[in-house]
């Protein structure tokens, strides 16, 4: 089954077509990286897929459940109750973490399971502690976000997303706000998740990382998917623009 | 008149001043929050109405507002004004006026919270009410404490305006004694009372700020 199914997604802002016609399906356990120049629509794609932005056209479904579809040329969103179920299927990790500054690390991770999913407090705490252990943050459980480094913040935000046990995890440039040293510790965590066959869609500028980790790489430019394939296919691609783009990163 | 009697008289007036102060805060803080929602509402007529309201409350003399609140029931609705309405009118006018100022302080605080906080909450599945009360409001409170302190200190001194509706608060008492004794002393003593009151207010607010320092 396709965990994520995006077809003919379109999105514009004030007449500017940011996403022209994007179709993308992601299977269970697949890791898909999205690369491309700034302004190509990568982040908008993620924001539409996670319903932070409303789509103008096309359809979207998670694990076979329709979230958005088109009727008479307009996008229709699933009912509130259905959407609540669909929302549980995915998580999103932001570029600038967006941790809740007034909550401790532990509370950042346990609060959504408890107040949204009505998980018992003790179980949420157990989940959080397991995650913190796994991500090497056990000693930070009582710290507040301002006391953490960027890399630690990003790992906490990954733990926060995982605590809701999503089926699909989106990453929006998870290391772009970090220096190279801190980038490494976050990429390591994502690699571990890939090894556990977490279904992930990652927007990134880390070419080497995308190459090592992904089952599939998507190159976006000007609101469309210009090239798509296995890392080897993309890195040896004939497409002029893809070669040029990747060439810049490899120096 | 001995100093002790004078201080005792002023203290009696102080009770009324404190009542005005406490009741005004109690009602205008929540009302201000509601007004700020109206001011930020996407519903254009509602937003426009609150804007006009705030503009009138800030743009006209408070003394006039006190008089209007007191006499409006008679002039507009023909209701006979009872003596007991004086104090209620004072509180009503203070609440209506201060809520307008607080609304703008809340708005500044709410609009200063990064949009990412709302987005994170949305993706995690929080509903709108949870997002506001659990995620946004605690951060807003921390940010607006300094301007709220300012308003609160102004309120302490503004309580003296209750005299307009002949509610005998401390400053009214001080003026009466000053006139009778032909002395500045009672007025200076009243000044000292206000100053001490405000010192306490500032201390309490500083404590609150420190208490909110656990996060940044």
CSV table of C-alpha atoms in Angstrom, one decimal:
chain,number,residue,atom,x,y,z
A,1,UNK,CA,0.0,0.0,0.0
A,2,UNK,CA,1.1,3.5,-0.7
A,3,UNK,CA,1.6,5.4,2.6
A,4,UNK,CA,1.4,8.7,0.9
A,5,UNK,CA,-0.3,9.4,-2.4
A,6,UNK,CA,-0.1,12.8,-4.0
A,7,UNK,CA,-1.5,13.4,-7.4
A,8,UNK,CA,-1.5,16.5,-9.5
A,9,UNK,CA,-1.0,18.7,-6.6
A,10,UNK,CA,-1.1,22.4,-7.5
A,11,UNK,CA,-0.5,25.5,-5.4
A,12,UNK,CA,-0.1,29.1,-6.2
A,13,UNK,CA,0.4,32.3,-4.1
A,14,UNK,CA,-1.1,35.4,-5.6
A,15,UNK,CA,-0.9,34.1,-9.2
A,16,UNK,CA,2.6,32.7,-8.8
A,17,UNK,CA,2.4,29.0,-9.5
A,18,UNK,CA,4.7,27.4,-6.9
A,19,UNK,CA,3.6,23.8,-7.5
A,20,UNK,CA,2.5,23.2,-11.0
A,21,UNK,CA,1.6,19.5,-11.1
A,22,UNK,CA,3.2,17.3,-8.6
A,23,UNK,CA,2.5,13.6,-8.3
A,24,UNK,CA,4.3,11.4,-5.9
A,25,UNK,CA,3.6,8.2,-4.1
A,26,UNK,CA,5.6,6.8,-1.3
A,27,UNK,CA,5.5,3.2,-0.2
A,28,UNK,CA,5.7,1.8,3.3
A,29,UNK,CA,9.3,2.0,4.6
A,30,UNK,CA,10.5,4.0,1.7
A,31,UNK,CA,12.9,7.0,2.2
A,32,UNK,CA,12.4,9.7,-0.4
A,33,UNK,CA,14.6,12.8,-0.5
A,34,UNK,CA,13.6,15.9,-2.3
A,35,UNK,CA,16.4,18.1,-3.6
A,36,UNK,CA,16.4,21.2,-5.8
A,37,UNK,CA,17.2,24.9,-5.8
A,38,UNK,CA,15.6,27.4,-3.4
A,39,UNK,CA,12.2,28.5,-4.6
A,40,UNK,CA,11.6,25.3,-6.5
A,41,UNK,CA,8.6,24.5,-4.3
A,42,UNK,CA,10.1,21.7,-2.1
A,43,UNK,CA,8.9,23.2,1.2
A,44,UNK,CA,5.5,24.2,-0.3
A,45,UNK,CA,5.1,20.6,-1.3
A,46,UNK,CA,5.7,19.5,2.3
A,47,UNK,CA,3.5,22.2,3.7
A,48,UNK,CA,0.6,21.2,1.4
A,49,UNK,CA,1.2,17.5,2.2
A,50,UNK,CA,1.0,18.2,6.0
A,51,UNK,CA,-1.9,20.5,5.5
A,52,UNK,CA,-0.2,23.7,6.7
A,53,UNK,CA,-1.2,25.1,3.4
A,54,UNK,CA,-4.3,24.5,1.4
A,55,UNK,CA,-3.9,23.0,-2.0
A,56,UNK,CA,-5.4,24.6,-5.1
A,57,UNK,CA,-5.8,21.4,-7.0
A,58,UNK,CA,-5.1,17.7,-7.0
A,59,UNK,CA,-5.6,15.0,-4.4
A,60,UNK,CA,-3.8,13.7,-1.3
A,61,UNK,CA,-4.3,10.5,0.7
A,62,UNK,CA,-2.6,8.7,3.5
A,63,UNK,CA,-2.6,4.9,3.8
A,64,UNK,CA,-5.5,4.8,1.4
A,65,UNK,CA,-7.6,7.3,3.3
A,66,UNK,CA,-8.5,10.4,1.2
A,67,UNK,CA,-7.6,13.6,2.8
A,68,UNK,CA,-8.0,16.0,-0.1
A,69,UNK,CA,-9.6,15.5,-3.5
A,70,UNK,CA,-11.0,17.6,-6.3
A,71,UNK,CA,-14.6,18.3,-6.9
A,72,UNK,CA,-15.8,20.6,-9.7
A,73,UNK,CA,-12.3,22.1,-10.0
A,74,UNK,CA,-12.0,22.8,-6.3
A,75,UNK,CA,-10.2,21.0,-3.5
A,76,UNK,CA,-12.3,19.4,-0.9
A,77,UNK,CA,-10.9,18.5,2.5
A,78,UNK,CA,-12.1,15.5,4.5
A,79,UNK,CA,-14.4,16.1,7.4
A,80,UNK,CA,-13.1,17.2,10.7
A,81,UNK,CA,-13.4,13.7,12.3
A,82,UNK,CA,-11.8,12.0,9.3
A,83,UNK,CA,-9.0,14.6,9.3
A,84,UNK,CA,-8.3,13.9,12.9
A,85,UNK,CA,-7.5,10.2,12.0
A,86,UNK,CA,-5.5,11.2,9.0
A,87,UNK,CA,-3.5,13.7,11.0
A,88,UNK,CA,-2.3,10.9,13.2
A,89,UNK,CA,-0.6,9.2,10.2
A,90,UNK,CA,2.1,11.8,9.7
A,91,UNK,CA,4.6,14.0,11.6
A,92,UNK,CA,6.7,16.9,10.5
A,93,UNK,CA,10.1,18.1,11.6
A,94,UNK,CA,10.7,21.8,11.0
A,95,UNK,CA,13.9,23.5,9.9
A,96,UNK,CA,13.9,25.7,13.0
A,97,UNK,CA,12.5,23.1,15.4
A,98,UNK,CA,9.6,25.1,16.8
A,99,UNK,CA,9.9,23.5,20.2
A,100,UNK,CA,7.6,24.9,22.8
A,101,UNK,CA,9.9,27.1,24.9
A,102,UNK,CA,7.9,27.0,28.1
A,103,UNK,CA,7.9,23.2,28.3
A,104,UNK,CA,10.7,21.0,29.4
A,105,UNK,CA,12.1,18.5,26.9
A,106,UNK,CA,10.0,15.8,28.5
A,107,UNK,CA,6.9,17.8,28.4
A,108,UNK,CA,7.5,18.9,24.8
A,109,UNK,CA,7.4,15.2,23.9
A,110,UNK,CA,4.6,13.9,26.2
A,111,UNK,CA,2.1,16.8,25.9
A,112,UNK,CA,0.7,16.0,22.5
A,113,UNK,CA,0.2,12.3,23.1
A,114,UNK,CA,-1.5,13.1,26.4
A,115,UNK,CA,-3.7,16.1,25.3
A,116,UNK,CA,-4.3,15.1,21.7
A,117,UNK,CA,-4.2,11.3,21.6
A,118,UNK,CA,-5.4,10.9,25.2
A,119,UNK,CA,-2.6,8.5,25.9
A,120,UNK,CA,-2.2,7.9,29.7
A,121,UNK,CA,0.4,10.2,31.3
A,122,UNK,CA,2.5,7.3,32.5
A,123,UNK,CA,2.6,5.7,29.1
A,124,UNK,CA,3.4,8.9,27.4
A,125,UNK,CA,6.3,9.4,29.8
A,126,UNK,CA,7.6,5.9,29.1
A,127,UNK,CA,7.4,6.5,25.4
A,128,UNK,CA,9.3,9.8,25.8
A,129,UNK,CA,12.0,8.3,28.0
A,130,UNK,CA,12.5,5.5,25.5
A,131,UNK,CA,12.9,8.0,22.7
A,132,UNK,CA,15.2,10.3,24.7
A,133,UNK,CA,17.4,7.3,25.5
A,134,UNK,CA,17.5,6.3,21.9
A,135,UNK,CA,18.3,9.8,20.7
A,136,UNK,CA,21.0,10.2,23.3
A,137,UNK,CA,19.1,12.9,25.2
A,138,UNK,CA,18.3,11.1,28.4
A,139,UNK,CA,20.2,13.6,30.6
A,140,UNK,CA,18.3,16.5,29.0
A,141,UNK,CA,14.8,15.5,29.9
A,142,UNK,CA,14.3,18.3,32.4
A,143,UNK,CA,16.1,21.0,30.4
A,144,UNK,CA,14.2,23.8,28.7
A,145,UNK,CA,14.7,24.3,24.9
A,146,UNK,CA,16.9,27.5,25.4
A,147,UNK,CA,19.4,25.4,27.3
A,148,UNK,CA,20.0,23.0,24.3
A,149,UNK,CA,22.2,23.3,21.3
A,150,UNK,CA,20.7,23.4,17.9
A,151,UNK,CA,21.4,19.7,17.2
A,152,UNK,CA,19.8,18.7,20.5
A,153,UNK,CA,16.8,20.9,19.8
A,154,UNK,CA,16.3,19.2,16.5
A,155,UNK,CA,16.7,15.7,18.0
A,156,UNK,CA,14.0,16.7,20.6
A,157,UNK,CA,11.7,17.8,17.9
A,158,UNK,CA,12.2,14.5,16.1
A,159,UNK,CA,11.4,12.7,19.4
A,160,UNK,CA,8.3,15.0,19.7
A,161,UNK,CA,7.1,13.9,16.3
A,162,UNK,CA,7.8,10.2,16.9
A,163,UNK,CA,6.0,10.2,20.3
A,164,UNK,CA,2.7,10.3,18.4
A,165,UNK,CA,3.8,7.2,16.5
A,166,UNK,CA,3.2,8.5,13.0
A,167,UNK,CA,3.4,6.2,10.0
A,168,UNK,CA,5.1,8.8,7.8
A,169,UNK,CA,7.6,11.4,8.9
A,170,UNK,CA,8.3,14.6,6.9
A,171,UNK,CA,11.5,16.6,7.3
A,172,UNK,CA,11.7,20.2,6.1
A,173,UNK,CA,15.4,20.9,5.7
A,174,UNK,CA,16.1,19.5,9.2
A,175,UNK,CA,19.8,20.5,9.2
A,176,UNK,CA,19.7,23.9,7.4
A,177,UNK,CA,19.8,25.8,10.7
A,178,UNK,CA,22.7,23.8,12.1
A,179,UNK,CA,26.5,24.1,11.8
A,180,UNK,CA,28.3,21.1,10.1
A,181,UNK,CA,29.2,19.5,13.4
A,182,UNK,CA,25.6,19.5,14.7
A,183,UNK,CA,24.3,18.5,11.3
A,184,UNK,CA,26.1,15.2,11.8
A,185,UNK,CA,24.3,14.3,15.0
A,186,UNK,CA,20.9,14.9,13.4
A,187,UNK,CA,21.6,13.0,10.2
A,188,UNK,CA,22.8,10.1,12.3
A,189,UNK,CA,19.4,10.0,14.0
A,190,UNK,CA,17.6,10.1,10.6
A,191,UNK,CA,19.8,7.3,9.4
A,192,UNK,CA,18.9,5.2,12.4
A,193,UNK,CA,15.2,5.8,11.6
A,194,UNK,CA,15.8,4.7,8.0
A,195,UNK,CA,17.5,1.5,9.2
A,196,UNK,CA,14.3,0.8,11.1
A,197,UNK,CA,12.3,1.3,7.9
A,198,UNK,CA,10.5,4.5,9.0
A,199,UNK,CA,8.7,5.9,6.0
A,200,UNK,CA,10.3,9.3,5.4
A,201,UNK,CA,10.1,12.2,3.0
A,202,UNK,CA,13.1,14.6,3.5
A,203,UNK,CA,13.6,17.9,1.9
A,204,UNK,CA,17.4,18.5,2.1
A,205,UNK,CA,20.4,20.2,0.8
A,206,UNK,CA,22.7,17.5,2.1
A,207,UNK,CA,23.5,15.8,-1.2
A,208,UNK,CA,25.8,13.1,0.2
A,209,UNK,CA,23.3,12.3,2.9
A,210,UNK,CA,20.5,12.0,0.4
A,211,UNK,CA,22.6,9.8,-1.7
A,212,UNK,CA,23.5,7.4,1.1
A,213,UNK,CA,20.1,7.2,2.7
A,214,UNK,CA,17.4,7.5,0.1
A,215,UNK,CA,15.6,4.8,-1.8
A,216,UNK,CA,14.6,7.4,-4.2
A,217,UNK,CA,15.6,11.0,-4.9
A,218,UNK,CA,13.4,13.6,-6.5
A,219,UNK,CA,14.8,16.7,-8.1
A,220,UNK,CA,12.4,19.6,-8.2
A,221,UNK,CA,12.6,22.8,-10.1
A,222,UNK,CA,10.1,25.5,-11.0
A,223,UNK,CA,7.3,23.7,-9.3
A,224,UNK,CA,7.6,20.4,-11.1
A,225,UNK,CA,9.5,17.2,-10.6
A,226,UNK,CA,12.3,17.4,-13.2
A,227,UNK,CA,13.9,14.1,-12.4
A,228,UNK,CA,13.3,11.1,-10.2
A,229,UNK,CA,15.1,7.9,-9.5
A,230,UNK,CA,17.5,5.9,-7.3
A,231,UNK,CA,20.4,7.9,-5.9
A,232,UNK,CA,22.7,6.3,-8.6
A,233,UNK,CA,20.3,7.3,-11.3
A,234,UNK,CA,20.1,10.9,-10.1
A,235,UNK,CA,23.8,11.3,-9.5
A,236,UNK,CA,24.6,10.0,-13.0
A,237,UNK,CA,21.6,11.7,-14.6
A,238,UNK,CA,21.8,13.0,-18.1
A,239,UNK,CA,19.5,15.9,-17.4
A,240,UNK,CA,21.5,19.1,-17.8
A,241,UNK,CA,20.0,20.9,-14.8
A,242,UNK,CA,20.3,18.0,-12.4
A,243,UNK,CA,24.0,17.6,-13.3
A,244,UNK,CA,24.6,21.3,-12.9
A,245,UNK,CA,22.8,21.4,-9.5
A,246,UNK,CA,24.5,18.3,-8.0
A,247,UNK,CA,27.8,19.5,-9.5
A,248,UNK,CA,27.7,22.7,-7.4
A,249,UNK,CA,27.4,20.7,-4.2
A,250,UNK,CA,30.2,18.3,-5.1
A,251,UNK,CA,32.4,21.3,-5.9
B,1,UNK,CA,-6.2,67.6,63.3
B,2,UNK,CA,-3.4,65.3,64.5
B,3,UNK,CA,-1.3,63.4,62.1
B,4,UNK,CA,-2.6,60.1,63.3
B,5,UNK,CA,-6.2,61.1,62.6
B,6,UNK,CA,-5.2,62.4,59.2
B,7,UNK,CA,-3.5,59.1,58.3
B,8,UNK,CA,-6.5,57.1,59.6
B,9,UNK,CA,-8.8,59.2,57.4
B,10,UNK,CA,-6.5,58.7,54.4
B,11,UNK,CA,-6.3,55.0,55.0
B,12,UNK,CA,-10.1,54.8,54.9
B,13,UNK,CA,-10.0,56.5,51.5
B,14,UNK,CA,-7.3,54.1,50.5
B,15,UNK,CA,-9.7,51.2,51.0
B,16,UNK,CA,-12.0,52.7,48.3
B,17,UNK,CA,-9.0,53.3,46.0
B,18,UNK,CA,-7.9,49.7,46.5
B,19,UNK,CA,-11.3,48.4,45.7
B,20,UNK,CA,-11.4,50.4,42.4
B,21,UNK,CA,-7.9,49.1,41.6
B,22,UNK,CA,-8.6,45.4,42.3
B,23,UNK,CA,-12.0,45.3,40.6
B,24,UNK,CA,-10.8,47.1,37.5
B,25,UNK,CA,-7.9,44.7,37.1
B,26,UNK,CA,-10.1,41.7,37.8
B,27,UNK,CA,-12.5,42.6,35.0
B,28,UNK,CA,-10.5,44.5,32.5
B,29,UNK,CA,-7.7,41.9,32.1
B,30,UNK,CA,-10.1,39.2,30.7
B,31,UNK,CA,-12.2,41.7,28.8
B,32,UNK,CA,-9.1,43.1,27.2
B,33,UNK,CA,-8.2,39.6,26.0
B,34,UNK,CA,-11.7,39.2,24.4
B,35,UNK,CA,-11.4,42.6,22.8
B,36,UNK,CA,-8.0,41.7,21.4
B,37,UNK,CA,-9.6,38.7,19.7
B,38,UNK,CA,-12.1,41.0,18.1
B,39,UNK,CA,-9.4,43.4,17.1
B,40,UNK,CA,-7.4,40.5,15.4
B,41,UNK,CA,-10.5,38.8,14.0
B,42,UNK,CA,-10.7,38.0,10.3
B,43,UNK,CA,-14.4,38.9,10.5
B,44,UNK,CA,-14.1,42.5,9.0
B,45,UNK,CA,-17.2,44.1,10.8
B,46,UNK,CA,-16.2,42.7,14.2
B,47,UNK,CA,-12.6,43.9,13.7
B,48,UNK,CA,-13.8,47.3,12.6
B,49,UNK,CA,-16.1,47.7,15.6
B,50,UNK,CA,-13.4,46.8,18.1
B,51,UNK,CA,-11.0,49.2,16.4
B,52,UNK,CA,-13.6,52.0,16.8
B,53,UNK,CA,-14.2,51.1,20.4
B,54,UNK,CA,-10.5,51.1,21.2
B,55,UNK,CA,-10.0,54.3,19.4
B,56,UNK,CA,-12.8,56.0,21.3
B,57,UNK,CA,-11.6,54.7,24.6
B,58,UNK,CA,-8.1,55.9,24.1
B,59,UNK,CA,-8.9,59.1,22.2
B,60,UNK,CA,-11.4,60.7,24.6
B,61,UNK,CA,-10.8,62.0,28.1
B,62,UNK,CA,-11.4,59.4,30.8
B,63,UNK,CA,-13.1,62.0,32.9
B,64,UNK,CA,-15.7,62.4,30.2
B,65,UNK,CA,-16.1,58.6,29.9
B,66,UNK,CA,-16.8,58.5,33.7
B,67,UNK,CA,-19.5,61.1,33.3
B,68,UNK,CA,-21.0,59.4,30.3
B,69,UNK,CA,-21.2,56.0,32.0
B,70,UNK,CA,-22.8,57.6,35.0
B,71,UNK,CA,-25.4,59.6,33.2
B,72,UNK,CA,-26.1,57.5,30.1
B,73,UNK,CA,-28.7,55.3,31.8
B,74,UNK,CA,-30.8,58.4,32.5
B,75,UNK,CA,-30.3,60.3,29.3
B,76,UNK,CA,-30.5,57.4,26.9
B,77,UNK,CA,-32.9,55.0,28.6
B,78,UNK,CA,-34.7,57.3,31.1
B,79,UNK,CA,-33.7,55.1,34.0
B,80,UNK,CA,-33.6,56.9,37.3
B,81,UNK,CA,-30.1,56.8,38.7
B,82,UNK,CA,-29.8,55.5,42.3
B,83,UNK,CA,-27.1,56.6,44.7
B,84,UNK,CA,-25.7,53.1,44.7
B,85,UNK,CA,-24.9,53.3,41.0
B,86,UNK,CA,-22.1,55.8,41.6
B,87,UNK,CA,-19.5,53.2,42.6
B,88,UNK,CA,-20.7,50.7,40.0
B,89,UNK,CA,-20.4,53.4,37.3
B,90,UNK,CA,-16.8,54.2,38.4
B,91,UNK,CA,-15.9,50.5,38.1
B,92,UNK,CA,-17.7,50.1,34.8
B,93,UNK,CA,-15.9,53.1,33.3
B,94,UNK,CA,-12.5,52.0,34.6
B,95,UNK,CA,-13.0,48.5,33.2
B,96,UNK,CA,-14.2,49.7,29.8
B,97,UNK,CA,-11.3,52.1,29.5
B,98,UNK,CA,-8.5,49.8,30.8
B,99,UNK,CA,-9.7,46.9,28.7
B,100,UNK,CA,-9.1,48.9,25.6
B,101,UNK,CA,-5.5,49.5,26.6
B,102,UNK,CA,-5.0,45.9,27.7
B,103,UNK,CA,-6.5,44.7,24.4
B,104,UNK,CA,-3.7,46.4,22.5
B,105,UNK,CA,-1.1,45.0,24.8
B,106,UNK,CA,-2.5,41.5,24.3
B,107,UNK,CA,-2.5,42.0,20.6
B,108,UNK,CA,1.1,43.0,20.6
B,109,UNK,CA,2.0,40.0,22.6
B,110,UNK,CA,0.0,37.5,20.6
B,111,UNK,CA,1.2,38.8,17.3
B,112,UNK,CA,4.8,38.6,18.4
B,113,UNK,CA,4.6,34.8,18.8
B,114,UNK,CA,6.3,33.1,15.8
B,115,UNK,CA,4.0,31.5,13.4
B,116,UNK,CA,6.0,28.3,13.8
B,117,UNK,CA,4.5,27.8,17.2
B,118,UNK,CA,1.0,27.6,15.7
B,119,UNK,CA,2.3,25.3,12.9
B,120,UNK,CA,4.0,22.9,15.3
B,121,UNK,CA,0.9,22.7,17.4
B,122,UNK,CA,-1.3,22.1,14.3
B,123,UNK,CA,0.9,19.3,13.0
B,124,UNK,CA,0.9,17.7,16.4
B,125,UNK,CA,-2.9,17.7,16.4
B,126,UNK,CA,-3.7,20.4,19.0
B,127,UNK,CA,-7.0,22.0,18.4
B,128,UNK,CA,-7.4,25.8,18.4
B,129,UNK,CA,-8.4,26.2,22.0
B,130,UNK,CA,-5.6,23.9,23.2
B,131,UNK,CA,-3.1,25.7,21.0
B,132,UNK,CA,-4.0,29.1,22.4
B,133,UNK,CA,-4.3,28.3,26.1
B,134,UNK,CA,-1.5,25.7,26.3
B,135,UNK,CA,1.1,26.9,23.8
B,136,UNK,CA,0.5,30.6,23.0
B,137,UNK,CA,-0.9,32.3,26.1
B,138,UNK,CA,1.9,31.3,28.5
B,139,UNK,CA,4.4,32.8,26.1
B,140,UNK,CA,2.3,35.9,25.6
B,141,UNK,CA,2.0,36.5,29.4
B,142,UNK,CA,5.7,36.4,29.7
B,143,UNK,CA,6.2,39.0,27.0
B,144,UNK,CA,3.5,41.4,28.1
B,145,UNK,CA,4.3,41.6,31.7
B,146,UNK,CA,6.4,44.9,31.4
B,147,UNK,CA,3.7,46.9,29.5
B,148,UNK,CA,1.0,45.5,31.9
B,149,UNK,CA,3.1,46.7,34.8
B,150,UNK,CA,3.1,50.2,33.3
B,151,UNK,CA,-0.7,50.2,32.9
B,152,UNK,CA,-1.2,48.8,36.4
B,153,UNK,CA,0.9,51.6,37.9
B,154,UNK,CA,-1.0,54.2,35.9
B,155,UNK,CA,-4.2,52.6,37.2
B,156,UNK,CA,-3.2,53.1,40.8
B,157,UNK,CA,-2.9,56.8,40.3
B,158,UNK,CA,-6.0,57.0,38.0
B,159,UNK,CA,-8.1,55.7,40.9
B,160,UNK,CA,-8.1,59.3,42.1
B,161,UNK,CA,-10.4,60.2,39.2
B,162,UNK,CA,-13.3,58.4,40.9
B,163,UNK,CA,-13.8,61.8,42.6
B,164,UNK,CA,-15.5,62.9,39.3
B,165,UNK,CA,-18.5,60.8,40.3
B,166,UNK,CA,-18.2,61.9,44.0
B,167,UNK,CA,-16.9,58.5,45.1
B,168,UNK,CA,-14.7,59.4,48.1
B,169,UNK,CA,-11.4,57.7,47.5
B,170,UNK,CA,-8.1,58.7,49.1
B,171,UNK,CA,-7.3,61.8,47.1
B,172,UNK,CA,-10.7,63.2,47.7
B,173,UNK,CA,-10.2,62.8,51.4
B,174,UNK,CA,-6.8,64.4,51.2
B,175,UNK,CA,-8.2,67.4,49.3
B,176,UNK,CA,-11.0,67.8,51.9
B,177,UNK,CA,-8.6,67.7,54.8
B,178,UNK,CA,-6.2,70.1,53.0
B,179,UNK,CA,-9.0,72.6,52.4
B,180,UNK,CA,-10.2,72.4,56.0
B,181,UNK,CA,-6.7,72.6,57.6
B,182,UNK,CA,-5.3,75.0,55.0
B,183,UNK,CA,-2.2,72.7,54.7
B,184,UNK,CA,-0.3,70.9,52.0
B,185,UNK,CA,0.5,68.0,54.4
B,186,UNK,CA,-2.5,65.8,53.6
B,187,UNK,CA,-1.8,66.0,49.9
B,188,UNK,CA,1.9,65.1,50.4
B,189,UNK,CA,0.8,62.2,52.6
B,190,UNK,CA,-1.6,61.0,49.9
B,191,UNK,CA,1.3,61.2,47.4
B,192,UNK,CA,3.4,59.0,49.8
B,193,UNK,CA,0.5,56.5,50.0
B,194,UNK,CA,0.3,56.2,46.2
B,195,UNK,CA,4.0,55.8,46.0
B,196,UNK,CA,4.1,53.0,48.5
B,197,UNK,CA,1.2,51.3,46.8
B,198,UNK,CA,3.1,51.5,43.5
B,199,UNK,CA,6.3,50.2,45.0
B,200,UNK,CA,4.3,47.1,46.1
B,201,UNK,CA,2.8,46.8,42.6
B,202,UNK,CA,6.2,47.0,41.0
B,203,UNK,CA,7.7,44.5,43.4
B,204,UNK,CA,4.9,42.0,42.8
B,205,UNK,CA,5.2,42.4,39.0
B,206,UNK,CA,9.0,42.0,39.2
B,207,UNK,CA,8.4,38.8,41.1
B,208,UNK,CA,6.1,37.5,38.5
B,209,UNK,CA,8.6,38.4,35.8
B,210,UNK,CA,11.3,36.5,37.6
B,211,UNK,CA,8.9,33.6,38.0
B,212,UNK,CA,8.4,33.5,34.2
B,213,UNK,CA,12.2,33.5,33.7
B,214,UNK,CA,12.3,29.7,33.7
B,215,UNK,CA,12.0,29.8,30.0
B,216,UNK,CA,13.2,32.0,27.2
